[in-house]
Each structure stands twice: as C-alpha cells, then as structure tokens.
Amino acid sequence: MSSATTSPWHIAMPLGAVHPITEEIRDDGVKVDKIFTDKCSGGTRNRPALTEMLRYVREGDTIICHSIDRLARDLQDLLHLVETLTDRGVGVRFIKEAMTFEGNASPMQTMILQVMGSFAQFERSLIKERQREGQQAARARGKLPGRRKSLSPEQITELKARVSAHEPKARIARDLGISRETLYAYLKAA
C-alpha cells in the first residue's frame, strides 16, 4: 500500500483515564491508559509502535484494537501475536469483529480467529495485486507511479545556485513554494 495508514492499539488498564479514540471505545466506557499508533504503509513489518506496545504491556492488560487487519499483516503474524500476548496474560480485543482473547480460547473461537485472519490476509493480497496492476497500467500509458516532483529541473538548478550563494534556505523554500524539508531532500539527492 503506498499511502500511510494509521493502526491504533489501545491498552486498557484498570485505572486509566477515559480517552475518546473511537465511538466504540467511548460507548463501552473503556478506560485507556496508553495509546500506540503506527503510521506506516500497510505491508511493512517495521512497526515501532507495535514493538513498543509489546514491551509495555503487562499481565492483566487488555489490548483493544479496531480490527484484526490493524494488528497483524498476515494469518501467521496474527496467530503468533495473539498467542504470545495471551500466554503473557494479556487480553486482546478486536472491536470490529467483536472478539476477545484472554488465553482461554475454545476450539471454535480459535477457528473463527483463523478464518477472520485468513480473510484479512486475502484482502491484503487483493489490494497488493490491484495496486501492482494499476502501476503496470500506468507505466504502459507512460506515467510513472509515485508522487510527482515538486520542482522542475530548472527550479532545482536555481535552488542549488541560491543555496551556494548562501541565501537563507527558508526564503528559497518559500519562494519556490516548497517546505524546508523538501528543499533539504533536493539538496541531499544532488
């Protein structure tokens, strides 16, 4: 997935403050102690907030996640995370699927988790396939996938000349209609 997604995991603890994150959590009156949110593409496995959350949770905590596909990238990942957490005495609750796992899952509950996880993995595979097809079609039409460059080659030359002349970078960025971060990205690419 090319656009960034937000995947919140909420740790509900007995003495936390009420935190209005989603209507479902607000309606349930869940007291949330800490919120973990990864902002990354849908397919990445490098998820710092998930890693931090796994270090943070303690026995008796409950992780409240909007949906199965927000917690895990595939079925194997889902099963591993849920088993690891419940073995540590941490509950896992999925709001969208209305499922809670606390280490005492019945065979039926485990099967439903596997089926729901399989659907989430299948959906992710379809999204990747459609994205790949769209990129191939764009290339066939002569379009390059991805974000269009903010500056023309002439503007990049101007940017470099003005930086070499020790003109303030903030003024250059403002004049060219770009952020300073974008200006530095052009300088780094040079």
XYZ file of N, CA and C in Angstrom:
570
model
N 0.851 -1.166 0.000
C 0.000 0.000 0.000
C 0.898 1.231 0.000
N 0.631 2.180 -0.863
C 1.515 3.318 -0.980
C 1.189 4.417 0.011
N -0.042 4.544 0.452
C -0.365 5.610 1.380
C -0.195 5.116 2.804
N 0.074 6.040 3.695
C 0.280 5.693 5.089
C -1.059 5.373 5.736
N -1.059 4.412 6.636
C -2.261 4.075 7.368
C -1.993 4.250 8.836
N -3.032 4.431 9.566
C -2.907 4.559 10.998
C -3.509 3.326 11.628
N -2.730 2.673 12.496
C -3.191 1.452 13.137
C -3.077 1.602 14.642
N -4.159 2.022 15.340
C -4.047 2.210 16.777
C -4.243 0.922 17.563
N -3.478 0.779 18.618
C -3.663 -0.289 19.588
C -3.834 0.419 20.905
N -4.891 0.112 21.603
C -5.179 0.779 22.851
C -4.970 -0.210 23.986
N -4.272 0.220 24.981
C -4.048 -0.632 26.135
C -5.032 -0.183 27.206
N -6.000 -1.010 27.510
C -6.961 -0.675 28.546
C -6.450 -1.225 29.865
N -6.323 -0.350 30.823
C -5.819 -0.742 32.127
C -6.870 -0.356 33.167
N -6.893 -1.016 34.295
C -7.946 -0.766 35.276
C -8.059 0.684 35.744
N -6.965 1.406 35.903
C -7.033 2.745 36.477
C -6.719 3.862 35.485
N -6.826 3.614 34.203
C -6.509 4.638 33.216
C -7.599 5.685 33.098
N -7.311 6.750 32.353
C -8.297 7.806 32.109
C -9.104 7.458 30.867
N -10.356 7.901 30.824
C -11.176 7.663 29.645
C -10.594 8.476 28.504
N -10.376 7.848 27.377
C -9.766 8.506 26.217
C -10.675 8.331 25.012
N -11.243 9.412 24.461
C -12.200 9.267 23.351
C -11.505 9.033 22.018
N -11.102 7.812 21.738
C -10.411 7.496 20.497
C -11.409 7.157 19.403
N -12.262 6.226 19.642
C -13.264 5.853 18.651
C -14.614 5.785 19.344
N -15.668 5.846 18.555
C -17.011 5.774 19.119
C -17.203 4.472 19.891
N -16.644 3.361 19.356
C -16.827 2.072 20.024
C -16.230 2.078 21.427
N -15.058 2.645 21.558
C -14.399 2.662 22.865
C -15.144 3.598 23.795
N -15.550 4.761 23.277
C -16.291 5.718 24.088
C -17.606 5.105 24.574
N -18.319 4.456 23.666
C -19.604 3.858 24.024
C -19.445 2.777 25.089
N -18.346 2.045 25.044
C -18.115 0.989 26.030
C -17.588 1.541 27.350
N -17.177 2.812 27.364
C -16.641 3.410 28.574
C -15.317 2.812 28.992
N -14.536 2.342 28.050
C -13.247 1.731 28.344
C -12.287 2.791 28.856
N -11.575 2.465 29.906
C -10.560 3.366 30.440
C -9.227 3.003 29.780
N -8.653 3.965 29.063
C -7.437 3.712 28.293
C -6.254 4.356 28.992
N -5.218 3.567 29.204
C -4.020 4.073 29.871
C -3.010 4.613 28.881
N -2.841 3.951 27.755
C -1.824 4.355 26.797
C -2.266 3.954 25.401
N -1.933 4.798 24.424
C -2.324 4.544 23.037
C -1.059 4.389 22.202
N -1.045 3.356 21.367
C 0.069 3.103 20.460
C -0.462 3.196 19.035
N 0.186 3.982 18.192
C -0.268 4.152 16.813
C 0.925 4.092 15.878
N 0.868 3.189 14.910
C 1.877 3.139 13.851
C 1.330 3.886 12.650
N 2.175 4.694 12.029
C 1.800 5.378 10.789
C 2.786 4.906 9.743
N 2.389 3.900 9.015
C 3.284 3.306 8.026
C 2.449 2.634 6.952
N 3.118 2.203 5.906
C 2.384 1.545 4.830
C 1.848 0.205 5.320
N 0.822 -0.251 4.640
C 0.124 -1.455 5.063
C 0.941 -2.724 5.051
N 1.997 -2.791 4.282
C 2.737 -4.037 4.151
C 4.011 -4.114 4.961
N 4.383 -3.048 5.624
C 5.665 -3.041 6.315
C 5.629 -3.877 7.591
N 6.732 -4.479 7.894
C 6.855 -5.248 9.131
C 7.597 -4.442 10.194
N 8.195 -3.330 9.799
C 8.890 -2.459 10.743
C 7.853 -1.537 11.368
N 7.361 -1.910 12.543
C 6.278 -1.176 13.184
C 6.705 -0.818 14.609
N 7.334 0.351 14.762
C 7.883 0.739 16.073
C 6.847 0.789 17.195
N 5.642 1.278 16.911
C 4.634 1.374 17.974
C 4.198 -0.014 18.443
N 4.105 -0.973 17.520
C 3.762 -2.336 17.907
C 4.856 -2.921 18.800
N 6.092 -2.707 18.423
C 7.219 -3.187 19.228
C 7.201 -2.556 20.617
N 6.957 -1.252 20.665
C 6.890 -0.554 21.953
C 5.736 -1.095 22.800
N 4.585 -1.323 22.160
C 3.429 -1.846 22.875
C 3.728 -3.222 23.463
N 4.376 -4.078 22.670
C 4.691 -5.428 23.150
C 5.624 -5.380 24.358
N 6.506 -4.378 24.407
C 7.393 -4.213 25.563
C 6.628 -3.648 26.770
N 5.628 -2.824 26.500
C 4.920 -2.094 27.536
C 3.889 -2.940 28.292
N 3.155 -3.798 27.583
C 2.031 -4.498 28.203
C 2.484 -5.448 29.304
N 1.620 -5.549 30.309
C 1.883 -6.418 31.451
C 0.683 -7.339 31.662
N 0.880 -8.359 32.441
C -0.195 -9.291 32.766
C -1.389 -8.514 33.326
N -2.575 -8.838 32.819
C -3.790 -8.154 33.257
C -4.220 -7.025 32.331
N -3.339 -6.561 31.454
C -3.699 -5.527 30.478
C -4.559 -6.136 29.383
N -5.277 -5.279 28.693
C -6.051 -5.701 27.534
C -5.724 -4.771 26.378
N -5.348 -5.341 25.268
C -5.099 -4.556 24.059
C -6.418 -4.465 23.307
N -6.827 -3.252 23.005
C -8.059 -3.055 22.249
C -7.656 -2.540 20.883
N -7.974 -3.309 19.873
C -7.583 -2.990 18.508
C -8.843 -2.862 17.658
N -8.874 -1.887 16.769
C -10.052 -1.654 15.947
C -10.447 -2.916 15.169
N -9.489 -3.543 14.480
C -9.808 -4.754 13.727
C -8.570 -5.633 13.585
N -8.814 -6.876 13.212
C -7.742 -7.862 13.079
C -6.660 -7.389 12.117
N -7.072 -6.809 10.983
C -6.072 -6.417 9.983
C -5.218 -5.246 10.432
N -5.609 -4.549 11.493
C -4.788 -3.461 12.022
C -3.679 -3.975 12.930
N -3.857 -5.154 13.482
C -2.849 -5.701 14.389
C -1.817 -6.546 13.654
N -2.261 -7.349 12.705
C -1.357 -8.313 12.072
C -1.346 -8.136 10.566
N -0.229 -8.497 9.938
C -0.067 -8.359 8.495
C -0.490 -9.608 7.732
N -0.503 -10.741 8.423
C -0.951 -11.987 7.794
C -1.410 -12.937 8.889
N -1.945 -14.064 8.492
C -2.514 -15.012 9.446
C -1.465 -15.514 10.439
N -0.295 -15.846 9.948
C 0.765 -16.357 10.826
C 1.142 -15.311 11.870
N 1.269 -14.049 11.438
C 1.589 -12.942 12.335
C 0.489 -12.780 13.385
N -0.771 -12.846 12.954
C -1.912 -12.703 13.861
C -1.901 -13.793 14.930
N -1.789 -15.036 14.497
C -1.814 -16.150 15.445
C -0.659 -16.057 16.434
N 0.519 -15.686 15.932
C 1.690 -15.557 16.802
C 1.479 -14.443 17.831
N 1.004 -13.282 17.384
C 0.800 -12.160 18.303
C -0.243 -12.490 19.368
N -1.378 -13.021 18.955
C -2.441 -13.327 19.911
C -1.969 -14.394 20.901
N -1.302 -15.434 20.415
C -0.818 -16.488 21.314
C 0.238 -15.950 22.283
N 1.181 -15.166 21.765
C 2.238 -14.593 22.611
C 1.641 -13.714 23.699
N 0.698 -12.867 23.317
C 0.094 -11.948 24.287
C -0.745 -12.681 25.317
N -1.588 -13.607 24.874
C -2.442 -14.312 25.832
C -1.618 -15.220 26.748
N -0.511 -15.764 26.252
C 0.378 -16.559 27.105
C 0.992 -15.705 28.207
N 1.143 -14.408 27.939
C 1.694 -13.468 28.933
C 0.603 -12.929 29.857
N -0.639 -13.374 29.666
C -1.738 -12.899 30.499
C -2.330 -11.585 30.028
N -2.088 -11.237 28.767
C -2.605 -10.005 28.181
C -3.789 -10.363 27.290
N -4.909 -9.689 27.500
C -6.079 -9.916 26.667
C -5.965 -9.134 25.366
N -6.611 -9.632 24.321
C -6.638 -8.965 23.022
C -8.095 -8.883 22.594
N -8.556 -7.639 22.344
C -9.959 -7.433 21.956
C -10.001 -6.724 20.604
N -10.780 -7.267 19.683
C -10.980 -6.669 18.365
C -12.395 -6.104 18.315
N -12.507 -4.797 18.186
C -13.815 -4.136 18.223
C -14.662 -4.516 17.018
N -14.112 -4.378 15.820
C -14.886 -4.612 14.597
C -15.447 -6.029 14.535
N -14.638 -6.995 14.931
C -15.052 -8.387 14.868
C -15.768 -8.844 16.139
N -15.824 -7.973 17.158
C -16.464 -8.289 18.447
C -15.890 -9.574 19.046
N -14.562 -9.670 19.076
C -13.900 -10.867 19.596
C -12.892 -10.461 20.669
N -12.807 -11.273 21.714
C -11.846 -11.051 22.783
C -11.134 -12.365 23.068
N -9.816 -12.279 23.229
C -8.999 -13.463 23.535
C -8.250 -13.191 24.831
N -8.380 -14.135 25.769
C -7.751 -13.965 27.078
C -6.982 -15.205 27.504
N -6.624 -16.054 26.576
C -5.840 -17.231 26.909
C -6.659 -18.471 27.155
N -7.974 -18.330 27.176
C -8.835 -19.489 27.416
C -9.729 -19.735 26.205
N -9.169 -19.584 25.023
C -9.952 -19.698 23.784
C -10.428 -21.131 23.572
N -11.673 -21.222 23.170
C -12.232 -22.524 22.829
C -11.779 -22.888 21.418
N -11.880 -24.139 21.022
C -11.529 -24.510 19.654
C -12.332 -23.713 18.619
N -13.600 -23.419 18.919
C -14.432 -22.640 17.994
C -13.903 -21.208 17.867
N -13.533 -20.616 18.984
C -13.007 -19.250 18.964
C -11.684 -19.195 18.183
N -10.844 -20.187 18.360
C -9.581 -20.256 17.627
C -9.837 -20.397 16.133
N -10.804 -21.231 15.773
C -11.130 -21.401 14.355
C -11.652 -20.091 13.764
N -12.501 -19.378 14.483
C -13.036 -18.108 13.986
C -11.908 -17.097 13.808
N -10.968 -17.060 14.744
C -9.813 -16.171 14.601
C -9.025 -16.510 13.339
N -8.817 -17.801 13.097
C -8.075 -18.221 11.913
C -8.817 -17.858 10.628
N -10.125 -18.040 10.613
C -10.918 -17.705 9.424
C -10.893 -16.198 9.192
N -11.124 -15.414 10.243
C -11.108 -13.952 10.104
C -9.721 -13.469 9.682
N -8.683 -14.059 10.254
C -7.316 -13.707 9.868
C -7.023 -14.056 8.428
N -7.567 -15.193 7.981
C -7.393 -15.592 6.581
C -8.057 -14.598 5.641
N -9.252 -14.135 5.999
C -9.932 -13.137 5.184
C -9.135 -11.830 5.137
N -8.592 -11.419 6.271
C -7.795 -10.186 6.309
C -6.554 -10.332 5.425
N -5.903 -11.493 5.485
C -4.721 -11.744 4.649
C -5.113 -11.772 3.178
N -6.225 -12.395 2.853
C -6.721 -12.453 1.479
C -7.015 -11.047 0.956
N -7.666 -10.241 1.768
C -7.978 -8.861 1.383
C -6.699 -8.065 1.120
N -5.710 -8.240 1.980
C -4.417 -7.546 1.808
C -3.764 -7.982 0.492
N -3.836 -9.277 0.180
C -3.265 -9.784 -1.073
C -3.972 -9.192 -2.283
N -5.302 -9.074 -2.210
C -6.050 -8.463 -3.311
C -5.672 -6.995 -3.505
N -5.509 -6.278 -2.417
C -5.116 -4.865 -2.502
C -3.755 -4.735 -3.175
N -2.805 -5.570 -2.758
C -1.462 -5.523 -3.366
C -1.522 -5.858 -4.854
N -2.349 -6.862 -5.214
C -2.477 -7.253 -6.620
C -3.068 -6.111 -7.451
N -4.123 -5.479 -6.943
C -4.737 -4.346 -7.663
C -3.769 -3.182 -7.796
N -3.012 -2.939 -6.760
C -2.031 -1.857 -6.785
C -0.971 -2.135 -7.854
N -0.496 -3.363 -7.892
C 0.515 -3.757 -8.877
C -0.036 -3.622 -10.299
N -1.289 -4.058 -10.506
C -1.925 -3.932 -11.822
C -2.072 -2.466 -12.220
N -2.447 -1.623 -11.286
C -2.585 -0.194 -11.558
C -1.265 0.442 -11.936
N -0.209 0.046 -11.252
C 1.117 0.579 -11.574
C 1.563 0.129 -12.962
N 1.316 -1.133 -13.305
C 1.681 -1.630 -14.632
C 0.892 -0.907 -15.720
N -0.401 -0.673 -15.478
C -1.221 0.050 -16.457
C -0.732 1.484 -16.614
N -0.345 2.127 -15.511
C 0.172 3.494 -15.577
C 1.480 3.538 -16.359
N 2.350 2.570 -16.121
C 3.621 2.522 -16.871
C 3.361 2.315 -18.366
N 2.379 1.480 -18.699
C 2.040 1.230 -20.107
C 1.529 2.505 -20.782
N 0.889 3.386 -19.992
C 0.424 4.662 -20.538
C 1.509 5.732 -20.502
N 2.703 5.352 -20.038
C 3.810 6.300 -19.983
C 3.860 7.129 -18.718
N 3.072 6.775 -17.729
C 3.049 7.502 -16.453
C 3.939 6.776 -15.456
N 4.634 7.543 -14.662
C 5.447 6.952 -13.609
C 4.642 6.930 -12.324
N 4.544 5.772 -11.678
C 3.819 5.738 -10.415
C 4.595 6.509 -9.347
N 3.882 6.983 -8.392
C 4.512 7.721 -7.309
C 4.194 9.198 -7.384
N 4.733 9.895 -6.427
C 4.472 11.319 -6.312
C 5.223 12.100 -7.375
N 4.563 13.094 -7.944
C 5.171 13.952 -8.942
C 6.197 14.871 -8.266
N 7.279 15.173 -8.929
C 8.306 16.069 -8.398
C 7.721 17.458 -8.193
N 8.092 18.091 -7.104
C 7.596 19.430 -6.802
C 8.249 20.489 -7.675
N 9.500 20.263 -8.042
C 10.256 21.266 -8.790
C 10.686 20.735 -10.151
N 10.757 21.640 -11.111
C 11.267 21.299 -12.436
C 12.796 21.261 -12.365
N 13.457 20.685 -13.369
C 14.927 20.672 -13.376
C 15.519 22.090 -13.305
N 14.855 23.065 -13.947
C 15.341 24.443 -13.908
C 15.245 25.000 -12.480
N 14.153 24.689 -11.793
C 13.986 25.163 -10.416
C 14.999 24.507 -9.482
N 15.337 23.261 -9.740
C 16.342 22.579 -8.915
C 17.701 23.246 -9.100
N 18.024 23.603 -10.351
C 19.279 24.314 -10.627
C 19.286 25.656 -9.901
N 18.166 26.362 -9.954
C 18.047 27.650 -9.251
C 18.223 27.468 -7.753
N 17.583 26.433 -7.201
C 17.683 26.146 -5.776
C 19.142 25.954 -5.373
N 19.871 25.140 -6.123
C 21.281 24.865 -5.802
C 22.127 26.122 -5.896
N 21.870 26.949 -6.919
C 22.635 28.193 -7.083
C 22.377 29.140 -5.920
N 21.143 29.250 -5.510
C 20.800 30.161 -4.407
C 21.373 29.660 -3.082
N 21.395 28.349 -2.881
C 21.999 27.800 -1.664
C 23.501 28.054 -1.677
N 24.127 27.880 -2.838
C 25.572 28.143 -2.972
C 25.894 29.603 -2.699
N 24.934 30.492 -2.988
C 25.128 31.924 -2.748
C 24.797 32.288 -1.300
N 24.570 31.285 -0.470
C 24.304 31.443 0.971
C 23.034 32.232 1.261
N 22.053 32.116 0.400
C 20.758 32.738 0.637
C 20.023 31.887 1.680
N 19.258 32.499 2.567
C 18.555 31.718 3.599
C 17.639 30.658 2.979
N 17.775 29.441 3.486
C 17.022 28.316 2.930
C 15.522 28.491 3.108
N 15.106 29.113 4.210
C 13.678 29.331 4.429
C 13.108 30.238 3.342
N 13.845 31.262 2.942
C 13.380 32.168 1.894
C 13.319 31.447 0.544
N 14.332 30.630 0.253
C 14.353 29.879 -1.004
C 13.135 28.954 -1.069
N 12.895 28.224 0.020
C 11.763 27.297 0.065
C 10.447 28.046 -0.129
N 10.301 29.183 0.564
C 9.076 29.978 0.439
C 8.885 30.465 -0.989
N 9.957 30.971 -1.617
C 9.884 31.471 -2.993
C 9.513 30.367 -3.982
N 9.993 29.140 -3.728
C 9.721 28.027 -4.642
C 8.424 27.283 -4.296
N 7.800 27.669 -3.183
C 6.536 27.039 -2.807
C 6.691 25.625 -2.275
N 7.812 25.350 -1.618
C 8.056 24.030 -1.039
C 8.412 24.190 0.430
N 8.376 23.106 1.164
C 8.782 23.147 2.572
C 10.304 23.083 2.656
N 10.819 23.458 3.821
C 12.278 23.343 4.008
C 12.711 21.888 3.965
N 11.856 20.975 4.441
C 12.191 19.555 4.391
C 12.364 19.098 2.944
N 11.469 19.578 2.057
C 11.577 19.238 0.639
C 12.844 19.829 0.053
N 13.168 21.066 0.433
C 14.405 21.706 -0.037
C 15.608 20.855 0.350
N 15.660 20.431 1.605
C 16.790 19.604 2.052
C 16.815 18.254 1.340
N 15.650 17.715 1.014
C 15.605 16.441 0.275
C 16.223 16.626 -1.118
N 15.936 17.752 -1.781
C 16.544 18.021 -3.084
C 18.056 18.188 -2.955
N 18.499 18.861 -1.899
C 19.947 19.055 -1.712
C 20.641 17.719 -1.424
N 19.979 16.877 -0.652
C 20.553 15.564 -0.322
C 20.638 14.673 -1.558
N 19.641 14.772 -2.447
C 19.613 13.947 -3.655
C 20.666 14.370 -4.657
N 21.135 15.594 -4.526
C 22.112 16.128 -5.504
C 23.476 15.518 -5.342
